[in-house]
XYZ file of C-alpha atoms in Angstrom:
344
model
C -136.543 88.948 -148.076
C -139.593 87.727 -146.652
C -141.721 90.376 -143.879
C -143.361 88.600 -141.063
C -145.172 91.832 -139.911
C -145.043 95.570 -140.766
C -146.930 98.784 -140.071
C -147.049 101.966 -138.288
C -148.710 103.779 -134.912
C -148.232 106.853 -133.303
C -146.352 107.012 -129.573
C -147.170 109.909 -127.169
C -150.742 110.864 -128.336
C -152.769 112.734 -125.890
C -155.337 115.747 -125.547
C -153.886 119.708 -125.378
C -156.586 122.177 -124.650
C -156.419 125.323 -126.939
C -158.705 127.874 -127.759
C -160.487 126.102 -130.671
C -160.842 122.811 -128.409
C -158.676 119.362 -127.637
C -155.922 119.161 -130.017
C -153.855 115.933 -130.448
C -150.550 116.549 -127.897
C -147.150 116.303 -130.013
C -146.788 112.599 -130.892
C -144.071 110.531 -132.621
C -144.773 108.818 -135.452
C -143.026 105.235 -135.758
C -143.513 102.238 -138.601
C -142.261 99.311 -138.485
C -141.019 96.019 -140.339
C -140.350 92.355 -138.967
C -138.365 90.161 -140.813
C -139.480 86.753 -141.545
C -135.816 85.052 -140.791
C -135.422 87.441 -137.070
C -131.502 86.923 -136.795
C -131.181 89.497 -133.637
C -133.420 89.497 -130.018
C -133.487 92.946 -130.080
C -135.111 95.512 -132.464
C -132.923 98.803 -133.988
C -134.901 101.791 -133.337
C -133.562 104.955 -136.109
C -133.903 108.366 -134.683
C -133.579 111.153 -137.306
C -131.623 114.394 -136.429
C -132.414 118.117 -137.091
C -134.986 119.467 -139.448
C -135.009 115.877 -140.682
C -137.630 113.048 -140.838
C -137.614 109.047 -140.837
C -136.853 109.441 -144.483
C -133.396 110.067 -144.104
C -133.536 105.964 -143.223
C -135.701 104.882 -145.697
C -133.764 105.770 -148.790
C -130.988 107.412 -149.463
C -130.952 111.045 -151.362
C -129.820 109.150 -154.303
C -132.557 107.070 -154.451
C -130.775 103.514 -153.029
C -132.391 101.522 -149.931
C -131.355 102.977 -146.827
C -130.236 101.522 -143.514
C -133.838 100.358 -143.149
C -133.551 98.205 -145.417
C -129.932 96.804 -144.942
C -130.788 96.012 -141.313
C -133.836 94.382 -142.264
C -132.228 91.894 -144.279
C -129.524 91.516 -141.965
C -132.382 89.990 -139.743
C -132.975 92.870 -136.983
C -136.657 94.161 -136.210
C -136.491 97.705 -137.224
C -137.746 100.841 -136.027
C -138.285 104.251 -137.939
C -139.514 107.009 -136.204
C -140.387 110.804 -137.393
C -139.616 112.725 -133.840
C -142.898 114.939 -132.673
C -143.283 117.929 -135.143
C -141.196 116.601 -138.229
C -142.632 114.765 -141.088
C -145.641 112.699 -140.452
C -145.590 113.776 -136.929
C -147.015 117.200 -137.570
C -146.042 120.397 -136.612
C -148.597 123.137 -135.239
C -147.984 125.843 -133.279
C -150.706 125.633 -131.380
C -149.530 122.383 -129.990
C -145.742 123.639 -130.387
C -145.059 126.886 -130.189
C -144.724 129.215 -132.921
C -141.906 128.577 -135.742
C -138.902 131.161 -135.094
C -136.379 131.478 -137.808
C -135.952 130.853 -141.311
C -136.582 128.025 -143.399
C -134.066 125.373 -144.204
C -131.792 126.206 -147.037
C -130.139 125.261 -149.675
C -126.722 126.783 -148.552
C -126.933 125.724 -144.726
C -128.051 121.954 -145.839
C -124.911 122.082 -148.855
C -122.477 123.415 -145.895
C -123.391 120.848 -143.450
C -123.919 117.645 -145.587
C -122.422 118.394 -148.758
C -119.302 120.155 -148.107
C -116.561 119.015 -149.735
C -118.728 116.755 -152.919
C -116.877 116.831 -156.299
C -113.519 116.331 -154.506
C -112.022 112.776 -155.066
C -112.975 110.468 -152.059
C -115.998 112.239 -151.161
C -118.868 110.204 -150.475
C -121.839 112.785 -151.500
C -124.148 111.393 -154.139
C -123.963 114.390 -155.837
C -122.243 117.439 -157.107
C -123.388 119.212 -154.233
C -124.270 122.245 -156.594
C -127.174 124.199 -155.823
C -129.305 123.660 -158.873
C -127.272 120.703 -160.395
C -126.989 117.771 -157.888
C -130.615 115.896 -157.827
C -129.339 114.445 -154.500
C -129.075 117.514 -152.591
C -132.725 118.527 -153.899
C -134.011 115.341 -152.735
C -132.336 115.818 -149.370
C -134.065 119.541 -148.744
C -137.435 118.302 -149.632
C -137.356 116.611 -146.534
C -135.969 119.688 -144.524
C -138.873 121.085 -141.984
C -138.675 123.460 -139.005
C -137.301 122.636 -135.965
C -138.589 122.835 -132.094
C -138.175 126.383 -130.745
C -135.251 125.415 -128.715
C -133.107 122.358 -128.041
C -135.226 122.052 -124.594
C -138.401 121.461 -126.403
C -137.092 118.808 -128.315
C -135.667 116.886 -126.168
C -138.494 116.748 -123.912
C -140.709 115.669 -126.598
C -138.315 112.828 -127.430
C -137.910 111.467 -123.958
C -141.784 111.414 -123.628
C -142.420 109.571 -126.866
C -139.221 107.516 -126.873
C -140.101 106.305 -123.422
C -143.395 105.086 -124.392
C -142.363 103.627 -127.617
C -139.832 101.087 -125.576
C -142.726 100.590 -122.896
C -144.889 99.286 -125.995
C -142.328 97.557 -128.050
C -139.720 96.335 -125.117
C -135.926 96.422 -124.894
C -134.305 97.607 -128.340
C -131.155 99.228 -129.689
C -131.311 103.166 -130.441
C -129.557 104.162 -133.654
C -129.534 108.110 -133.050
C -128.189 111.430 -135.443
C -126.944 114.719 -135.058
C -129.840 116.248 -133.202
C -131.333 113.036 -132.480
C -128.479 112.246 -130.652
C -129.884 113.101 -127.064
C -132.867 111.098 -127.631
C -130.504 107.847 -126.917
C -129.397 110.039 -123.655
C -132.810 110.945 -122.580
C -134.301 107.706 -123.266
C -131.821 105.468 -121.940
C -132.275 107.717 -118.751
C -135.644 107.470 -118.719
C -135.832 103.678 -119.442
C -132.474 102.330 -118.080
C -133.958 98.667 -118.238
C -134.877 98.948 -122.163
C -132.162 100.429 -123.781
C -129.674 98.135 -124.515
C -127.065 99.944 -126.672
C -126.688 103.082 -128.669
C -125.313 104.079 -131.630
C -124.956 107.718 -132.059
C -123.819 108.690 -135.348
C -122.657 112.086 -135.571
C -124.363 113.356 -132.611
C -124.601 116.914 -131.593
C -121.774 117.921 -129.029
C -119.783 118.887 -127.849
C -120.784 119.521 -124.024
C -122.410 122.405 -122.923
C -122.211 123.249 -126.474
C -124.791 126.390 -127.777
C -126.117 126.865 -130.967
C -127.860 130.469 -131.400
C -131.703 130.475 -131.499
C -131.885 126.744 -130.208
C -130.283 126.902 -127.027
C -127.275 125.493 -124.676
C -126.140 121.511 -123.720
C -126.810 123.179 -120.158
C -126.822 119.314 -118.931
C -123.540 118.050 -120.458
C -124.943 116.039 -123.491
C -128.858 117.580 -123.027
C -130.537 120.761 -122.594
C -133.319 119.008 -120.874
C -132.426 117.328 -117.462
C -131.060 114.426 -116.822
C -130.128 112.355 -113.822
C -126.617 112.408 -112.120
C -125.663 110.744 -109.360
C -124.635 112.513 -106.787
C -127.901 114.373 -107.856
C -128.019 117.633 -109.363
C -130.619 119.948 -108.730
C -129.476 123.039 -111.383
C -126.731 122.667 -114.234
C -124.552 125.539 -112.928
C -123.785 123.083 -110.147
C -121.643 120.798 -112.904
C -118.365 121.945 -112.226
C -116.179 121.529 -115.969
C -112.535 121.695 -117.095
C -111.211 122.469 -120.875
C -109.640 118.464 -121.735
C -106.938 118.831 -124.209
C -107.593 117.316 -127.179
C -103.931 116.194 -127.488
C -103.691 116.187 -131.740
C -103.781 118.064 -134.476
C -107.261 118.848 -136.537
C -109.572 118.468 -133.177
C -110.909 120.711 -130.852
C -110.563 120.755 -127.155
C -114.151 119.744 -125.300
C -115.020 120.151 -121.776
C -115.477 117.495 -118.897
C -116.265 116.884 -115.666
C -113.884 118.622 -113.071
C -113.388 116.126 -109.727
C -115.227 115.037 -108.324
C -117.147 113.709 -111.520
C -120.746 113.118 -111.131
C -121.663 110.058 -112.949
C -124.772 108.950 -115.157
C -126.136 106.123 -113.303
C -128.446 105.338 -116.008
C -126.285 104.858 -118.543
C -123.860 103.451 -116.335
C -121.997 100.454 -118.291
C -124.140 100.935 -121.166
C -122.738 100.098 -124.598
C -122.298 103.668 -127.079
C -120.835 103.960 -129.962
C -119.931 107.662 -131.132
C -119.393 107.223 -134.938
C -117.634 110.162 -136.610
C -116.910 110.967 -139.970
C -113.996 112.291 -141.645
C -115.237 115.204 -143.759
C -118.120 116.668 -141.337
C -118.297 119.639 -139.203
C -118.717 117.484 -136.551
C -115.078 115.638 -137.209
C -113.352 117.786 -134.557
C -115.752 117.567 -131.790
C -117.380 114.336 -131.639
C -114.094 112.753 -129.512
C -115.607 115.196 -126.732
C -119.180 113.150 -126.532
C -117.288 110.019 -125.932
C -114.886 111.192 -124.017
C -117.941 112.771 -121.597
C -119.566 109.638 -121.554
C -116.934 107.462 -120.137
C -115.753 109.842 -117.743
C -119.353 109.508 -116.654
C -119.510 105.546 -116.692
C -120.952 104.711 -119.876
C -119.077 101.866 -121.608
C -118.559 104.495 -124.388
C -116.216 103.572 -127.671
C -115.122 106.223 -130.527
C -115.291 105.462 -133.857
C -113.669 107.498 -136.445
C -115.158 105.887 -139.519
C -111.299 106.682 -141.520
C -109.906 104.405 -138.347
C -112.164 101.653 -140.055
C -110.805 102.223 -143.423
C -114.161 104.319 -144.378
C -113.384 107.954 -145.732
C -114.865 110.539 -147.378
C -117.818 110.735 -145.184
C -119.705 113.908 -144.312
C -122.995 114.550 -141.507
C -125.019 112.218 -143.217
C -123.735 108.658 -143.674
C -126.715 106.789 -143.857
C -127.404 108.827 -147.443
C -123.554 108.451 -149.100
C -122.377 106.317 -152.180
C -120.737 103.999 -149.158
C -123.761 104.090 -146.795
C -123.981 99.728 -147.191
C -120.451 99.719 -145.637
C -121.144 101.577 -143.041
C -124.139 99.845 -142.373
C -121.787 96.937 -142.224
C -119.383 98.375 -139.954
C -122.181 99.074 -137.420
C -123.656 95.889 -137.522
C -120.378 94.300 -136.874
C -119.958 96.572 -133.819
C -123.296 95.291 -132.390
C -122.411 91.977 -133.063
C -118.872 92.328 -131.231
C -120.345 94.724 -128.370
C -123.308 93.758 -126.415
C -123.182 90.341 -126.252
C -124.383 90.123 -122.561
C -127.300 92.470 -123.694
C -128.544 89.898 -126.187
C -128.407 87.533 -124.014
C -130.646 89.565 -121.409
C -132.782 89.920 -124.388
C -133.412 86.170 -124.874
């Protein structure tokens, strides 16, 4: 594999006053690598999810390439980005707000990635015992705090995902868990630019709340974002409980008629991926679902549908992260072919 280019810049910088003078504003930072042999118009830009950083696409836990990597040498530009205030993009509270809550631990990051390791079929690279799995220490070294509230973050990420597609053009978002409403946000913000989104295991469902970060006041978003006919507050979304119709998934809220659309994302080729073995397995049906009913040209994928189990929260770190890789790539290739074409 041969790199035409690579390197790394920071999106979003600007000047905060505080009491000790002009501190840097909350910026994102993003490197990058060009492939000699570019197979694909359009770059893949990987957004990380929770307490996470860029990392988690870099290599996985067990110490194998990540999707970086496999998308490099499948010839796409790619993108990895540490969101404002996680890994190389800095956290201080002066620029962010005071840290609230605990730190990450080990039982919290074993429940939501690691549930369910030892058992035959799982994908985890590890035991998942705290203490005995190398994989799962790897994986909470590169655990930081989070944004006060889901708000916060997301308003970050629109700002420095916005200007990142200004400087770099249209690309292909590649979002997780609570990266997932950067894709939103972003494609919202820069309609023309985004070109497709694959959300793996985002955060949902709608108007979901998670205590000490916030509500999904907006549907998919705690910060705003634009519906059409406009809305000025949330409360004037008008939902209904959708039955899930099977067994083993939850029911999720929609739109109640007359459905407001999102003309920005109207059209707009998502994938939802879901795993089999995640918290998240129950829910993530309602994301899609919301999206569609809202105009996006939105497509579920249960990864077991694909013949992939065994996965947990974090596929891009499991024994069978290439395939998945694989299966993603092969849903670009199949999806936006119209989009590439724009691209050209």
């Amino acid at each position: 594999m041969t790199i035409s280019d690579q390197g790394a810049f920071w999106v979003g910088v600007g000047r905060k006053p505080t009491e000790a003078g002009a501190a840097a504003e909350a910026a994102m930072y993003v490197q990058y690598q060009i492939p000699a042999d570019l197979r694909h118009p359009l770059p893949v830009v990987m957004v990380h999810g929770g307490g996470g950083q860029g990392t988690d696409y870099l290599s996985t836990p067990d110490g194998r390439p990540g999707w970086a990597t496999r998308f490099l040498q499948a010839g796409y530009a790619v993108y990895v980005v540490d969101r404002p205030g996680h890994g190389r993009s800095p956290y201080h509270p002066d620029v962010l707000g005071p840290m609230e809550g605990a730190a990450p631990t080990y039982e919290f990051i074993r429940w939501l990635f690691c549930d369910g390791a030892g058992r035959p079929g799982s994908q985890w690279p590890g035991s998942g015992e705290i203490g005995a799995d190398s994989a799962l220490d790897q994986l909470m070294a590169s655990q930081g705090p989070a944004l006060p509230t889901f708000t916060e973050n997301e308003e970050q990420m629109r700002r420095c995902g916005a200007q990142l597609l200004d400087r770099i053009g249209p690309a292909v978002l590649i979002t997780h868990s609570m990266g997932g409403p950067f894709g939103w946000l972003v494609a919202d913000a820069r309609p023309g630019l985004v070109k497709a989104i694959i959300a793996v295991e985002p955060i949902g469902p709608p108007f979901t709340e998670l205590p000490g970060f916030g509500r999904l006041d907006w549907g998919l978003t705690a910060a705003p974002i634009t519906y059409e006919p406009p809305v000025r507050e949330p409360q004037e979304l008008r939902t209904r409980l959708r039955a899930a119709g099977a067994d083993g998934v939850q029911d999720c809220l929609v739109q109640d008629e007359p459905v407001r659309s999102l003309p920005n994302l109207k059209g707009l080729p998502i994938a939802v991926v879901v795993a089999d073995t995640s918290p998240f397995a129950p829910s993530g049906h309602g994301v899609a679902d919301y999206l569609a009913q809202a105009g996006a040209d939105a497509e579920l994928l249960r990864l077991p549908e694909m013949g992939i189990t065994g996965n947990g929260h974090l596929p891009m770190g499991e024994k069978n992260s290439d395939e998945v890789a694989e299966a993603l790539m092969a849903w670009l290739d199949k999806r936006p072919t119209a989009v590439e074409q724009d691209a050209r």
